Amino acid sequence: MYKKSNYLIVKKSKVEKNSYFIYHSIFGNLLKINEEMYNYIFSSDNFSEEELLKNFTTEDFNFLKSNYFITKTCFDEQNLINKKIELRRSSLEEGKEFDKLQLIMTNACNFKCKYCFCEQFTKEKNNLTMSYEIADLSILNSIKILKANNKKNLYISFFGGEPSLNLKVIQDILLKFKNHYLGIDIFYEYTSNGSIMSDNIASLFKKYNVVVTFSIDYLDKKTFSFRGNGNETFKWAQIENNIKLLKEKDVELEISSVLSEETMNKDFINLVDILLKYNINRIYLILSFGKEFYRKYSPNEISEKVFEYYIYCLSKGISLEGYWNETFCLIVDSERLKKQEAHKTCPSIGKMLSIEPSGTIFSCKTTNKILGNIFELEKVFKNENYQYYAMRAYVNSEKCKGCEIQGFCSGNCTGANENNFGSIYEVDPLFCSTMKKIINFLLEHYINEEENLYD
């Protein structure tokens, strides 16, 4: 006998009167169904295979079954996840999940934004700047792990602090490793406040396909301030000149903005309008990692602000993204979910290692527990602290089981949960309510815009 899945989520179309959309809260696969199919699926608790095949073609029946919209009556899909979790530990110990390095080029910064998580989570105040030797060893040892696991790609993020304060080391790393080294393809990201850039570095970034992200939160029309409680000695004109330089060199440039207590009521829309002049088509909107933000502003206020920005950016041809948007994408994109189902939206869950200037390793810039050091990288993957973070896979917390987005949401930043609540396995109910409202906004918009998802 069969039953409809206990994890089935239903959304009624607001455009087509007799249409519904369903998805699986663990496995996604958003699907449009007609009223006849909806009424049948929800008409009974149990169905025989013969009954189902009378109402569906064999192809439709197999589709519904393979995507767990209908299951055997004694079957619980959570057991599939439990098995994957059991198998995960052995693969972790060999470093099979790892493929990304976050290099903390410096813990120093020429801005002092109070809400910046890098400022909040600086761990090595006496080890501010990474040497070439540490950066070089980090990459070489990472390549050894990748090759041992027959992996082909290494993703490197130049991070901080403010990495432009250590451009000489970044330059030397790019010149040595380029985009391919010892059989490994290397992809680079660079996150900066945008205050420092040169013609030489811009050309180098173009040559080695470095994706640059400038952190700019808003742009006030009168004062031209752009970072809440940041360093006002840096003027917008300086940032804008560096944007122009990168665009002239055809460097891929994205913008990262933070929605926080300090920026909630700032002029983000004006920033979007200015960025249009430079053909910047991607903005990454980060929701505050501070728990007080979710206590000062309600889930409705935050989600409505996000959706206002999302719709405006969409109308201007700009993609507004973030962990919240990635969560939505995992619901509708089954191929993407297959690649990310363990860590979902948070690479600190076993995929990434963050290297401090001293060579000390953390799971992320935001997390607290030391995993080891870069001189003995192979030991890190057996370290109980690495396992602690990496085993927060598939399910963030027992409290997440049964949630309508449990298979796609990472439950806020792992480090934020750790710092705010003392455990990565805790969840903030106000953040959860905010996320669910945002996802519902996105689903409704997607459903209203899309047609013929299912014939």
Coordinates of C-alpha atoms in Angstrom, one line a residue:
M1 CA 0.0 0.0 0.0
Y2 CA 1.0 3.6 -0.6
K3 CA 0.3 6.9 1.1
K4 CA 1.0 10.6 0.4
S5 CA 4.3 11.6 2.0
N6 CA 4.1 13.1 5.5
Y7 CA 6.6 15.7 4.2
L8 CA 4.4 17.0 1.4
I9 CA 4.0 20.8 1.3
V10 CA 1.1 22.3 -0.7
K11 CA 0.8 25.8 -2.1
K12 CA -2.4 26.9 -4.0
S13 CA -1.8 28.9 -7.2
K14 CA -3.2 32.4 -7.0
V15 CA -3.1 32.7 -10.8
E16 CA -4.8 29.6 -11.9
K17 CA -7.9 28.8 -9.9
N18 CA -7.7 25.0 -10.2
S19 CA -3.9 24.5 -9.8
Y20 CA -1.7 23.6 -6.9
F21 CA 2.1 23.3 -6.3
I22 CA 3.6 20.7 -4.1
Y23 CA 7.1 20.0 -2.9
H24 CA 8.8 17.7 -0.5
S25 CA 10.2 19.4 2.6
I26 CA 13.4 17.2 2.5
F27 CA 13.8 16.5 -1.3
G28 CA 12.2 19.6 -2.9
N29 CA 11.1 19.1 -6.6
L30 CA 8.5 21.8 -6.7
L31 CA 5.7 20.5 -8.9
K32 CA 2.5 21.9 -10.5
I33 CA -0.5 19.7 -10.2
N34 CA -4.1 20.2 -11.3
E35 CA -7.1 20.1 -9.0
E36 CA -8.1 16.6 -10.0
M37 CA -4.7 15.2 -9.0
Y38 CA -4.7 17.3 -5.8
N39 CA -8.1 16.0 -4.8
Y40 CA -7.1 12.4 -5.4
I41 CA -3.8 12.6 -3.6
F42 CA -5.4 14.1 -0.5
S43 CA -8.6 12.1 -0.7
S44 CA -7.3 9.1 1.3
D45 CA -4.6 8.0 3.7
N46 CA -3.8 4.9 1.8
F47 CA -3.8 3.8 -1.9
S48 CA -3.1 0.5 -3.6
E49 CA -0.8 0.4 -6.5
E50 CA -3.7 -0.6 -8.7
E51 CA -5.7 2.4 -7.7
L52 CA -2.9 4.7 -8.3
L53 CA -2.3 3.3 -11.8
K54 CA -5.9 3.8 -12.7
N55 CA -5.6 7.5 -11.9
F56 CA -2.1 8.1 -13.2
T57 CA -0.1 7.0 -16.1
T58 CA 2.8 4.7 -15.3
E59 CA 5.2 7.5 -16.0
D60 CA 3.4 9.9 -13.6
F61 CA 3.2 7.2 -10.9
N62 CA 6.9 6.5 -11.2
F63 CA 7.7 10.2 -11.0
L64 CA 5.6 10.7 -7.9
K65 CA 7.1 7.6 -6.3
S66 CA 10.8 8.4 -7.2
N67 CA 10.4 11.9 -5.8
Y68 CA 8.8 10.6 -2.6
F69 CA 5.5 12.5 -3.1
I70 CA 3.9 9.1 -2.5
T71 CA 5.6 6.4 -0.5
K72 CA 5.0 3.0 0.9
T73 CA 2.8 3.2 4.1
C74 CA 5.5 2.0 6.4
F75 CA 8.2 4.2 4.9
D76 CA 9.7 7.4 6.5
E77 CA 12.0 9.4 4.3
Q78 CA 13.9 10.7 7.3
N79 CA 15.4 7.2 7.5
L80 CA 17.1 7.9 4.2
I81 CA 18.7 10.9 5.7
N82 CA 19.7 9.0 8.8
K83 CA 21.6 6.5 6.7
K84 CA 23.4 9.2 4.8
I85 CA 24.4 10.8 8.2
E86 CA 25.8 7.4 9.4
L87 CA 27.9 7.0 6.2
R88 CA 29.2 10.5 6.3
R89 CA 31.7 10.2 9.2
S90 CA 34.1 7.8 7.3
S91 CA 34.1 10.1 4.3
L92 CA 34.9 13.1 6.5
E93 CA 37.9 11.4 8.1
E94 CA 39.6 11.1 4.7
G95 CA 38.8 14.8 3.7
K96 CA 36.4 13.8 0.9
E97 CA 34.0 16.7 1.6
F98 CA 36.7 19.4 1.6
D99 CA 37.4 21.5 -1.5
K100 CA 37.4 25.2 -0.3
L101 CA 40.0 27.3 1.5
Q102 CA 39.1 30.6 3.2
L103 CA 42.5 32.4 3.6
I104 CA 42.3 35.1 6.2
M105 CA 44.9 37.3 4.6
T106 CA 44.8 39.7 7.5
N107 CA 42.7 40.4 10.6
A108 CA 43.4 44.1 10.3
C109 CA 40.9 46.4 8.6
N110 CA 40.9 50.1 7.5
F111 CA 37.1 50.2 8.3
K112 CA 35.6 49.6 11.7
C113 CA 32.0 48.7 11.0
K114 CA 30.4 47.7 14.3
Y115 CA 28.1 45.1 12.7
C116 CA 30.8 43.4 10.6
F117 CA 31.1 39.8 11.6
C118 CA 34.8 39.8 10.7
E119 CA 35.4 42.4 13.4
Q120 CA 33.3 40.5 15.8
F121 CA 34.9 37.1 15.2
T122 CA 38.6 38.2 15.0
K123 CA 40.5 35.4 16.8
E124 CA 44.1 36.2 16.4
K125 CA 44.6 39.9 17.3
N126 CA 48.4 39.3 17.7
N127 CA 48.7 37.5 14.4
L128 CA 47.2 40.0 12.0
T129 CA 48.8 39.3 8.6
M130 CA 49.3 36.1 6.7
S131 CA 52.7 35.4 5.3
Y132 CA 53.3 34.0 1.9
E133 CA 54.7 30.8 3.4
I134 CA 51.5 30.1 5.3
A135 CA 49.3 30.9 2.3
D136 CA 51.5 28.7 0.0
L137 CA 51.6 25.8 2.4
S138 CA 47.8 26.0 2.9
I139 CA 47.3 25.6 -0.8
L140 CA 49.9 22.9 -1.3
N141 CA 48.6 20.8 1.5
S142 CA 45.1 21.2 0.3
I143 CA 46.0 20.0 -3.1
K144 CA 47.5 16.9 -1.6
I145 CA 44.2 16.2 0.1
L146 CA 42.2 16.8 -3.1
K147 CA 44.4 14.6 -5.2
A148 CA 44.2 11.8 -2.6
N149 CA 40.4 12.0 -3.0
N150 CA 40.5 12.2 -6.8
K151 CA 39.0 15.7 -6.7
K152 CA 39.7 18.2 -9.5
N153 CA 38.8 21.6 -8.1
L154 CA 40.0 23.9 -5.3
Y155 CA 38.1 27.0 -4.4
I156 CA 40.1 29.7 -2.7
S157 CA 38.6 32.8 -1.0
F158 CA 40.9 35.7 -0.1
F159 CA 39.2 37.0 3.1
G160 CA 39.8 39.2 6.1
G161 CA 39.7 41.6 7.8
E162 CA 40.5 43.6 4.7
P163 CA 42.6 41.5 2.3
S164 CA 43.7 44.5 0.3
L165 CA 46.0 45.3 3.2
N166 CA 48.0 42.2 2.1
L167 CA 47.9 42.4 -1.7
K168 CA 51.6 41.4 -2.2
V169 CA 50.9 37.9 -0.9
I170 CA 47.7 37.6 -2.9
Q171 CA 49.7 38.7 -6.0
D172 CA 52.4 36.1 -5.4
I173 CA 49.9 33.3 -4.8
L174 CA 48.2 34.1 -8.1
L175 CA 51.5 34.3 -10.0
K176 CA 52.5 30.9 -8.7
F177 CA 49.4 28.8 -8.7
K178 CA 47.5 30.5 -11.6
N179 CA 44.2 28.7 -12.4
H180 CA 45.8 25.2 -12.6
Y181 CA 48.5 23.6 -10.5
L182 CA 49.5 19.9 -10.1
G183 CA 46.4 18.7 -11.9
I184 CA 44.0 20.8 -9.9
D185 CA 41.8 23.6 -11.3
I186 CA 41.8 26.6 -9.0
F187 CA 39.0 29.2 -8.7
Y188 CA 39.4 32.4 -6.7
E189 CA 37.2 34.8 -4.8
Y190 CA 38.2 38.1 -3.2
T191 CA 36.0 39.9 -0.7
S192 CA 36.9 43.5 0.1
N193 CA 35.5 46.8 1.3
G194 CA 36.6 48.3 -2.1
S195 CA 38.8 51.0 -0.7
I196 CA 42.1 49.8 -2.2
M197 CA 42.7 48.7 -5.8
S198 CA 45.4 49.3 -8.4
D199 CA 45.7 48.9 -12.2
N200 CA 48.2 46.1 -11.7
I201 CA 46.0 44.1 -9.3
A202 CA 42.9 44.6 -11.4
S203 CA 44.8 43.3 -14.4
L204 CA 46.0 40.3 -12.4
F205 CA 42.5 39.6 -11.2
K206 CA 41.2 39.6 -14.7
K207 CA 44.0 37.3 -15.9
Y208 CA 43.3 34.7 -13.3
N209 CA 39.5 35.0 -13.3
V210 CA 39.2 36.3 -9.7
V211 CA 35.6 37.0 -8.7
V212 CA 35.7 40.2 -6.7
T213 CA 33.1 41.1 -4.1
F214 CA 32.9 44.6 -2.7
S215 CA 31.0 45.0 0.6
I216 CA 28.7 48.1 0.2
D217 CA 25.5 48.2 2.2
Y218 CA 23.6 51.2 0.8
L219 CA 24.3 54.7 -0.6
D220 CA 22.9 57.8 0.9
K221 CA 21.9 60.4 -1.7
K222 CA 22.9 63.4 0.4
T223 CA 25.9 62.3 2.4
F224 CA 27.1 59.4 0.2
S225 CA 27.7 57.3 3.2
F226 CA 27.7 53.6 2.3
R227 CA 28.6 51.6 5.4
G228 CA 26.7 51.8 8.7
N229 CA 29.1 53.0 11.5
G230 CA 32.0 52.5 9.2
N231 CA 35.1 54.6 8.6
E232 CA 33.9 57.9 7.3
T233 CA 37.4 58.9 6.1
F234 CA 36.9 56.8 3.0
K235 CA 34.6 58.6 0.5
W236 CA 32.2 57.0 -1.9
A237 CA 34.2 58.5 -4.8
Q238 CA 37.1 56.3 -3.9
I239 CA 35.0 53.2 -3.9
E240 CA 33.3 54.2 -7.1
N241 CA 36.7 54.8 -8.9
N242 CA 37.7 51.3 -7.9
I243 CA 34.4 49.9 -9.3
K244 CA 35.1 51.8 -12.6
L245 CA 38.7 50.4 -12.7
L246 CA 37.5 46.8 -12.3
K247 CA 34.8 47.2 -14.9
E248 CA 37.2 48.7 -17.3
K249 CA 39.4 45.6 -16.9
D250 CA 36.3 43.4 -17.3
V251 CA 36.8 41.8 -13.9
E252 CA 33.8 40.0 -12.6
L253 CA 32.5 42.2 -9.8
E254 CA 29.7 41.5 -7.3
I255 CA 28.3 43.5 -4.4
S256 CA 27.7 42.2 -0.9
S257 CA 25.3 44.1 1.4
V258 CA 24.2 43.5 5.0
L259 CA 20.6 44.0 6.2
S260 CA 21.1 44.8 9.9
E261 CA 19.9 47.1 12.7
E262 CA 22.3 49.7 11.3
T263 CA 21.2 49.4 7.7
M264 CA 17.5 48.4 7.9
N265 CA 16.3 51.9 7.0
K266 CA 19.2 53.1 4.8
D267 CA 18.9 53.8 1.0
F268 CA 19.6 50.4 -0.6
I269 CA 17.5 51.3 -3.6
N270 CA 19.8 54.2 -4.5
L271 CA 22.8 51.9 -4.4
V272 CA 21.0 49.6 -6.9
D273 CA 20.4 52.5 -9.2
I274 CA 24.1 53.5 -9.1
L275 CA 25.3 50.0 -9.6
L276 CA 23.2 49.8 -12.8
K277 CA 25.5 52.3 -14.4
Y278 CA 28.4 49.9 -14.1
N279 CA 26.5 46.8 -15.3
I280 CA 26.8 45.1 -12.0
N281 CA 24.1 42.4 -12.1
R282 CA 24.5 40.5 -8.9
I283 CA 24.1 41.6 -5.3
Y284 CA 24.4 39.3 -2.3
L285 CA 22.2 40.4 0.6
I286 CA 23.3 39.0 3.9
L287 CA 20.8 39.0 6.8
S288 CA 22.4 40.1 10.1
F289 CA 24.2 37.4 12.1
G290 CA 23.3 39.3 15.3
K291 CA 20.3 37.9 17.2
E292 CA 19.2 41.4 18.3
F293 CA 18.2 42.3 14.8
Y294 CA 15.5 39.6 14.9
R295 CA 14.2 41.1 18.2
K296 CA 14.2 44.7 17.1
Y297 CA 12.4 43.9 13.8
S298 CA 9.6 41.4 13.3
P299 CA 9.7 38.5 10.8
N300 CA 7.1 40.4 8.7
E301 CA 9.2 43.6 8.7
I302 CA 12.4 41.8 7.7
S303 CA 10.8 39.6 5.1
E304 CA 8.9 42.5 3.5
K305 CA 12.1 44.5 3.3
V306 CA 13.9 41.6 1.6
F307 CA 11.1 41.1 -0.9
E308 CA 10.9 44.8 -1.6
Y309 CA 14.6 44.7 -2.5
Y310 CA 14.2 41.5 -4.4
I311 CA 11.4 42.7 -6.7
Y312 CA 13.1 46.0 -7.3
C313 CA 16.4 44.4 -8.3
L314 CA 14.5 41.9 -10.5
S315 CA 12.8 44.8 -12.3
K316 CA 16.2 46.3 -13.0
G317 CA 17.8 43.1 -14.2
I318 CA 19.9 42.5 -11.1
S319 CA 19.9 39.2 -9.3
L320 CA 19.5 39.7 -5.6
E321 CA 20.8 36.6 -3.8
G322 CA 21.8 35.3 -0.3
Y323 CA 21.5 32.3 1.9
W324 CA 17.8 32.9 2.0
N325 CA 17.6 32.9 -1.8
E326 CA 19.8 29.8 -2.1
T327 CA 17.4 28.0 0.3
F328 CA 14.6 28.7 -2.1
C329 CA 16.7 27.6 -5.1
L330 CA 17.3 24.2 -3.5
I331 CA 13.5 23.7 -3.4
V332 CA 13.1 24.2 -7.1
D333 CA 16.4 22.9 -8.5
S334 CA 16.8 19.2 -7.8
E335 CA 20.2 19.0 -9.4
R336 CA 21.6 21.8 -7.2
L337 CA 20.1 20.1 -4.1
K338 CA 21.9 16.8 -4.9
K339 CA 25.2 18.7 -4.8
Q340 CA 24.4 20.6 -1.6
E341 CA 22.1 18.4 0.3
A342 CA 24.6 17.8 3.1
H343 CA 25.8 21.4 3.8
K344 CA 22.9 23.1 2.0
T345 CA 23.8 26.8 2.2
C346 CA 26.7 26.7 4.7
P347 CA 30.2 25.5 3.5
S348 CA 31.5 25.4 7.1
I349 CA 29.7 22.1 7.3
G350 CA 32.7 20.0 6.3
K351 CA 33.3 21.6 2.9
M352 CA 35.5 24.6 3.8
L353 CA 38.5 25.3 6.1
S354 CA 39.4 28.8 7.3
I355 CA 43.1 29.4 7.8
E356 CA 44.1 32.2 10.2
P357 CA 47.4 34.1 9.6
S358 CA 49.2 31.8 12.0
G359 CA 48.1 28.7 10.2
T360 CA 45.5 27.8 12.8
I361 CA 42.5 26.2 11.2
F362 CA 38.8 26.9 11.9
S363 CA 35.7 25.7 10.1
C364 CA 34.9 29.3 9.2
K365 CA 35.9 32.8 10.1
T366 CA 32.8 32.9 12.3
T367 CA 33.2 29.6 14.2
N368 CA 35.1 29.2 17.5
K369 CA 36.6 25.7 17.8
I370 CA 40.2 25.1 16.6
L371 CA 40.4 22.2 14.2
G372 CA 44.2 22.0 14.0
N373 CA 46.9 23.7 12.0
I374 CA 48.0 23.8 8.3
F375 CA 51.3 22.1 9.1
E376 CA 49.3 18.8 9.8
L377 CA 46.3 19.3 7.6
E378 CA 45.7 15.6 7.2
K379 CA 45.0 15.3 10.9
V380 CA 42.3 18.0 10.8
F381 CA 39.7 15.7 9.3
K382 CA 39.9 13.2 12.1
N383 CA 39.8 16.0 14.7
E384 CA 36.6 15.9 16.9
N385 CA 36.1 19.6 16.4
Y386 CA 36.0 19.2 12.6
Q387 CA 33.6 16.3 13.0
Y388 CA 31.5 18.5 15.3
Y389 CA 30.8 21.0 12.6
A390 CA 30.8 18.7 9.6
M391 CA 28.3 16.3 11.2
R392 CA 25.7 19.1 11.4
A393 CA 24.8 17.9 7.9
Y394 CA 21.3 17.3 6.4
V395 CA 19.6 18.2 9.6
N396 CA 20.6 21.4 11.5
S397 CA 18.9 20.5 14.7
E398 CA 16.2 18.1 16.1
K399 CA 14.0 21.2 16.2
C400 CA 14.2 21.5 12.4
K401 CA 12.6 18.1 11.8
G402 CA 9.1 18.6 10.3
C403 CA 9.8 22.2 9.2
E404 CA 8.6 23.0 5.7
I405 CA 12.1 24.0 4.6
Q406 CA 14.1 21.5 6.7
G407 CA 16.0 20.0 3.7
F408 CA 17.1 23.4 2.3
C409 CA 17.8 25.8 5.1
S410 CA 21.0 25.9 7.2
G411 CA 19.3 27.6 10.1
N412 CA 21.3 30.8 9.9
C413 CA 25.1 31.1 9.9
T414 CA 26.7 28.2 11.9
G415 CA 29.0 30.5 13.7
A416 CA 26.2 33.0 14.5
N417 CA 24.3 30.2 16.2
E418 CA 27.4 29.1 18.1
N419 CA 28.1 32.7 19.3
N420 CA 24.6 33.7 20.0
F421 CA 23.4 30.5 21.7
G422 CA 26.5 28.5 22.6
S423 CA 25.8 25.6 20.2
I424 CA 25.7 25.2 16.5
Y425 CA 22.7 22.8 17.1
E426 CA 20.5 25.6 18.5
V427 CA 18.1 27.5 16.3
D428 CA 16.6 31.0 16.7
P429 CA 12.8 30.7 16.4
L430 CA 12.6 34.4 15.3
F431 CA 15.2 33.7 12.5
C432 CA 13.2 30.6 11.5
S433 CA 10.0 32.6 11.3
T434 CA 11.7 35.2 9.2
M435 CA 13.2 32.6 6.8
K436 CA 9.9 30.8 6.3
K437 CA 8.2 34.1 5.5
I438 CA 10.9 35.0 2.9
I439 CA 10.7 31.5 1.3
N440 CA 6.9 31.8 1.1
F441 CA 7.3 35.2 -0.6
L442 CA 9.7 33.7 -3.1
L443 CA 7.6 30.6 -3.8
E444 CA 4.5 32.6 -4.3
H445 CA 6.3 34.9 -6.7
Y446 CA 7.9 32.0 -8.6
I447 CA 4.6 30.2 -8.8
N448 CA 2.8 33.3 -10.1
E449 CA 5.5 33.9 -12.7
E450 CA 6.2 30.3 -13.9
E451 CA 3.9 28.3 -16.2
N452 CA 3.9 24.7 -17.4
L453 CA 6.0 23.3 -14.6
Y454 CA 3.9 20.2 -15.0
D455 CA 1.7 19.2 -17.9

